[in-house]
Amino acid sequence: MSYKYITDNNLYEKQNYMYSEFGGTVFLMDYINSREKYLHNGEHRDIVVTEYHCATGQGLQRILNKLKSGHVEDKTIDLINSYTKSFEVRKRIYTNYDNDFKPLEDAGFEDYDNYLLFAECLLLVYRQTGCLKYFSCLLKVDDTLLSVWEKLQEYQKEYMSRIIRHELKCFYQLVDENKIYMGVET
């Protein structure tokens, strides 16, 4: 078995995660291997996206700043929940949404910076709340980004590598907390 949730481009070849059969420790090891090959060796500096090409990028950066400050308000959680729900339904992050969080007719979905910002938001909100829906969504966003790895610019690859490193830390923490034996020491 191999980790099947990374295709040539998950934005066009959408994954169906619901009702997926669990493949045991073999699946978990395939998942780990699918991530580790994208980890960059070298300095682990914070990558900051400074140019926003759309309203979504600006909104996600505001959410990220709030999450980094540690002063998370209900409004911030409501916004991250709206992005999470929209992504879970559509498997895309759009450049612009209406007030009901439905993508506008002319909204694009291939701005990879938006996916990176959203992934970091999910990582932080998961760490702050422990709510697994954010970690689950993070895995799907990261699968999407890994499916377009070759299209990413170098700074985006570095950013993604940092996100993966933190995702794996969260994964190993869950393994330890739940006493999951994987045949190897974590």
mmCIF file of C-alpha atoms in Angstrom:
data_model
loop_
_atom_site.group_PDB
_atom_site.id
_atom_site.type_symbol
_atom_site.label_atom_id
_atom_site.label_comp_id
_atom_site.label_asym_id
_atom_site.label_seq_id
_atom_site.Cartn_x
_atom_site.Cartn_y
_atom_site.Cartn_z
ATOM 1 C CA MET A 1 0.000 0.000 0.000
ATOM 2 C CA SER A 2 1.197 3.550 -0.629
ATOM 3 C CA TYR A 3 -0.170 6.883 0.536
ATOM 4 C CA LYS A 4 -2.827 7.498 -2.100
ATOM 5 C CA TYR A 5 -4.006 10.987 -1.175
ATOM 6 C CA ILE A 6 -1.449 12.899 -3.201
ATOM 7 C CA THR A 7 -2.225 12.844 -6.924
ATOM 8 C CA ASP A 8 -0.764 14.757 -9.851
ATOM 9 C CA ASN A 9 -2.858 17.764 -8.789
ATOM 10 C CA ASN A 10 -5.447 17.478 -6.022
ATOM 11 C CA LEU A 11 -7.025 20.760 -7.124
ATOM 12 C CA TYR A 12 -8.295 18.977 -10.222
ATOM 13 C CA GLU A 13 -8.215 15.352 -9.069
ATOM 14 C CA LYS A 14 -10.112 15.814 -5.829
ATOM 15 C CA GLN A 15 -9.663 13.247 -3.105
ATOM 16 C CA ASN A 16 -12.554 11.503 -1.414
ATOM 17 C CA TYR A 17 -11.450 11.041 2.170
ATOM 18 C CA MET A 18 -14.835 10.046 3.566
ATOM 19 C CA TYR A 19 -15.377 6.396 4.301
ATOM 20 C CA SER A 20 -11.746 5.617 3.550
ATOM 21 C CA GLU A 21 -10.619 2.296 4.892
ATOM 22 C CA PHE A 22 -7.864 2.527 7.494
ATOM 23 C CA GLY A 23 -4.762 0.650 6.430
ATOM 24 C CA GLY A 24 -3.210 0.229 9.876
ATOM 25 C CA THR A 25 0.410 0.921 10.658
ATOM 26 C CA VAL A 26 1.410 0.336 7.027
ATOM 27 C CA PHE A 27 -0.807 3.281 6.048
ATOM 28 C CA LEU A 28 0.632 5.426 8.843
ATOM 29 C CA MET A 29 4.187 4.650 7.730
ATOM 30 C CA ASP A 30 3.230 5.469 4.130
ATOM 31 C CA TYR A 31 1.847 8.783 5.379
ATOM 32 C CA ILE A 32 5.091 9.557 7.253
ATOM 33 C CA ASN A 33 7.173 8.656 4.197
ATOM 34 C CA SER A 34 4.960 10.847 1.995
ATOM 35 C CA ARG A 35 5.882 13.814 4.192
ATOM 36 C CA GLU A 36 9.510 13.187 5.064
ATOM 37 C CA LYS A 37 10.734 13.348 1.481
ATOM 38 C CA TYR A 38 9.647 17.000 1.321
ATOM 39 C CA LEU A 39 11.498 18.154 4.404
ATOM 40 C CA HIS A 40 14.307 20.515 3.529
ATOM 41 C CA ASN A 41 17.526 20.282 5.415
ATOM 42 C CA GLY A 42 18.910 23.643 6.315
ATOM 43 C CA GLU A 43 17.864 26.691 8.231
ATOM 44 C CA HIS A 44 14.313 26.796 9.499
ATOM 45 C CA ARG A 45 13.549 30.478 9.147
ATOM 46 C CA ASP A 46 10.062 31.841 9.192
ATOM 47 C CA ILE A 47 8.800 32.541 5.707
ATOM 48 C CA VAL A 48 6.439 35.466 5.539
ATOM 49 C CA VAL A 49 4.164 36.048 2.615
ATOM 50 C CA THR A 50 4.201 39.796 2.058
ATOM 51 C CA GLU A 51 2.236 40.258 -1.146
ATOM 52 C CA TYR A 52 -1.434 39.433 -1.154
ATOM 53 C CA HIS A 53 -2.969 38.869 -4.520
ATOM 54 C CA CYS A 54 -6.537 38.696 -3.256
ATOM 55 C CA ALA A 55 -8.947 39.335 -0.400
ATOM 56 C CA THR A 56 -8.531 35.766 0.873
ATOM 57 C CA GLY A 57 -4.790 36.223 1.345
ATOM 58 C CA GLN A 58 -5.354 39.405 3.319
ATOM 59 C CA GLY A 59 -8.022 37.725 5.454
ATOM 60 C CA LEU A 60 -5.908 34.657 6.146
ATOM 61 C CA GLN A 61 -2.939 36.820 7.109
ATOM 62 C CA ARG A 62 -5.111 38.713 9.624
ATOM 63 C CA ILE A 63 -6.299 35.386 11.092
ATOM 64 C CA LEU A 64 -2.711 34.112 11.229
ATOM 65 C CA ASN A 65 -1.570 37.267 13.033
ATOM 66 C CA LYS A 66 -4.352 36.840 15.597
ATOM 67 C CA LEU A 67 -3.452 33.190 16.137
ATOM 68 C CA LYS A 68 0.240 34.028 16.525
ATOM 69 C CA SER A 69 -0.595 36.691 19.108
ATOM 70 C CA GLY A 70 -2.408 34.117 21.225
ATOM 71 C CA HIS A 71 -5.413 36.415 21.659
ATOM 72 C CA VAL A 72 -7.951 34.404 19.740
ATOM 73 C CA GLU A 73 -11.472 35.771 19.761
ATOM 74 C CA ASP A 74 -14.678 33.984 18.838
ATOM 75 C CA LYS A 75 -14.740 35.998 15.592
ATOM 76 C CA THR A 76 -11.343 34.583 14.607
ATOM 77 C CA ILE A 77 -12.501 31.033 15.326
ATOM 78 C CA ASP A 78 -15.681 31.681 13.329
ATOM 79 C CA LEU A 79 -13.597 32.820 10.358
ATOM 80 C CA ILE A 80 -11.252 29.833 10.510
ATOM 81 C CA ASN A 81 -14.310 27.581 10.780
ATOM 82 C CA SER A 82 -15.779 29.206 7.650
ATOM 83 C CA TYR A 83 -12.571 28.615 5.691
ATOM 84 C CA THR A 84 -12.366 25.069 7.050
ATOM 85 C CA LYS A 85 -15.944 24.236 6.091
ATOM 86 C CA SER A 86 -15.516 25.730 2.628
ATOM 87 C CA PHE A 87 -12.296 23.786 2.043
ATOM 88 C CA GLU A 88 -13.791 20.532 3.323
ATOM 89 C CA VAL A 89 -16.691 20.895 0.876
ATOM 90 C CA ARG A 90 -14.786 22.141 -2.191
ATOM 91 C CA LYS A 91 -11.174 21.002 -1.519
ATOM 92 C CA ARG A 92 -10.044 24.443 -2.693
ATOM 93 C CA ILE A 93 -9.231 27.860 -1.262
ATOM 94 C CA TYR A 94 -10.699 30.571 -3.470
ATOM 95 C CA THR A 95 -9.405 34.095 -3.948
ATOM 96 C CA ASN A 96 -12.716 35.740 -3.038
ATOM 97 C CA TYR A 97 -15.848 34.688 -1.190
ATOM 98 C CA ASP A 98 -19.273 36.167 -0.651
ATOM 99 C CA ASN A 99 -20.752 36.789 2.804
ATOM 100 C CA ASP A 100 -21.944 33.158 3.004
ATOM 101 C CA PHE A 101 -18.411 31.912 2.252
ATOM 102 C CA LYS A 102 -19.270 30.691 -1.204
ATOM 103 C CA PRO A 103 -16.660 31.478 -3.866
ATOM 104 C CA LEU A 104 -17.447 34.390 -6.150
ATOM 105 C CA GLU A 105 -18.066 33.457 -9.761
ATOM 106 C CA ASP A 106 -14.731 34.775 -11.025
ATOM 107 C CA ALA A 107 -12.689 33.581 -8.026
ATOM 108 C CA GLY A 108 -9.540 31.615 -8.754
ATOM 109 C CA PHE A 109 -8.202 28.757 -6.630
ATOM 110 C CA GLU A 110 -4.557 28.320 -7.639
ATOM 111 C CA ASP A 111 -2.948 30.954 -5.405
ATOM 112 C CA TYR A 112 -0.659 28.617 -3.448
ATOM 113 C CA ASP A 113 0.186 31.312 -0.911
ATOM 114 C CA ASN A 114 -3.433 31.113 0.275
ATOM 115 C CA TYR A 115 -3.088 27.369 0.907
ATOM 116 C CA LEU A 116 0.155 27.932 2.811
ATOM 117 C CA LEU A 117 -1.380 30.660 4.967
ATOM 118 C CA PHE A 118 -4.436 28.500 5.600
ATOM 119 C CA ALA A 119 -2.257 25.503 6.515
ATOM 120 C CA GLU A 120 -0.345 27.567 9.053
ATOM 121 C CA CYS A 121 -3.626 28.899 10.477
ATOM 122 C CA LEU A 122 -4.893 25.334 10.854
ATOM 123 C CA LEU A 123 -1.670 24.256 12.518
ATOM 124 C CA LEU A 124 -1.851 27.080 15.057
ATOM 125 C CA VAL A 125 -5.566 26.751 15.802
ATOM 126 C CA TYR A 126 -5.116 22.993 16.266
ATOM 127 C CA ARG A 127 -2.284 23.596 18.725
ATOM 128 C CA GLN A 128 -4.364 26.148 20.624
ATOM 129 C CA THR A 129 -7.604 24.172 20.734
ATOM 130 C CA GLY A 130 -6.619 20.512 20.334
ATOM 131 C CA CYS A 131 -9.629 20.150 18.018
ATOM 132 C CA LEU A 132 -8.902 17.324 15.580
ATOM 133 C CA LYS A 133 -11.074 18.790 12.795
ATOM 134 C CA TYR A 134 -8.331 21.383 12.263
ATOM 135 C CA PHE A 135 -5.608 18.744 12.127
ATOM 136 C CA SER A 136 -7.698 16.651 9.738
ATOM 137 C CA CYS A 137 -8.194 19.635 7.453
ATOM 138 C CA LEU A 138 -4.471 20.466 7.690
ATOM 139 C CA LEU A 139 -3.619 16.992 6.392
ATOM 140 C CA LYS A 140 -5.873 17.542 3.373
ATOM 141 C CA VAL A 141 -4.498 21.008 2.642
ATOM 142 C CA ASP A 142 -0.964 19.634 2.885
ATOM 143 C CA ASP A 143 -1.868 16.749 0.563
ATOM 144 C CA THR A 144 -3.086 19.354 -1.915
ATOM 145 C CA LEU A 145 0.089 21.416 -1.649
ATOM 146 C CA LEU A 146 2.289 18.338 -2.006
ATOM 147 C CA SER A 147 0.362 17.376 -5.120
ATOM 148 C CA VAL A 148 1.497 20.640 -6.758
ATOM 149 C CA TRP A 149 5.003 20.670 -5.242
ATOM 150 C CA GLU A 150 6.694 21.107 -8.628
ATOM 151 C CA LYS A 151 4.639 24.258 -9.266
ATOM 152 C CA LEU A 152 5.684 25.910 -6.002
ATOM 153 C CA GLN A 153 8.304 28.635 -5.922
ATOM 154 C CA GLU A 154 11.357 28.055 -3.739
ATOM 155 C CA TYR A 155 10.100 30.223 -0.850
ATOM 156 C CA GLN A 156 6.801 28.304 -0.959
ATOM 157 C CA LYS A 157 8.667 24.991 -0.778
ATOM 158 C CA GLU A 158 10.588 26.230 2.258
ATOM 159 C CA TYR A 159 7.357 27.420 3.879
ATOM 160 C CA MET A 160 5.705 24.073 3.119
ATOM 161 C CA SER A 161 8.665 22.160 4.499
ATOM 162 C CA ARG A 162 8.342 24.070 7.781
ATOM 163 C CA ILE A 163 4.596 23.345 7.927
ATOM 164 C CA ILE A 164 5.215 19.630 7.287
ATOM 165 C CA ARG A 165 7.830 19.538 10.039
ATOM 166 C CA HIS A 166 5.263 20.926 12.510
ATOM 167 C CA GLU A 167 2.501 18.680 11.150
ATOM 168 C CA LEU A 168 4.667 15.633 11.809
ATOM 169 C CA LYS A 169 5.398 16.842 15.349
ATOM 170 C CA CYS A 170 1.645 17.023 15.963
ATOM 171 C CA PHE A 171 1.203 13.573 14.431
ATOM 172 C CA TYR A 172 3.883 12.021 16.652
ATOM 173 C CA GLN A 173 2.359 13.719 19.685
ATOM 174 C CA LEU A 174 -1.017 12.142 18.836
ATOM 175 C CA VAL A 175 0.669 8.760 18.388
ATOM 176 C CA ASP A 176 2.300 9.076 21.817
ATOM 177 C CA GLU A 177 -0.819 10.388 23.574
ATOM 178 C CA ASN A 178 -2.928 7.577 22.169
ATOM 179 C CA LYS A 179 -0.264 4.930 22.737
ATOM 180 C CA ILE A 180 -0.299 3.823 19.129
ATOM 181 C CA TYR A 181 2.363 1.229 18.470
ATOM 182 C CA MET A 182 3.798 1.577 14.991
ATOM 183 C CA GLY A 183 6.599 -0.948 15.262
ATOM 184 C CA VAL A 184 9.133 1.852 15.648
ATOM 185 C CA GLU A 185 10.013 4.297 18.376
ATOM 186 C CA THR A 186 8.518 7.764 17.849
#
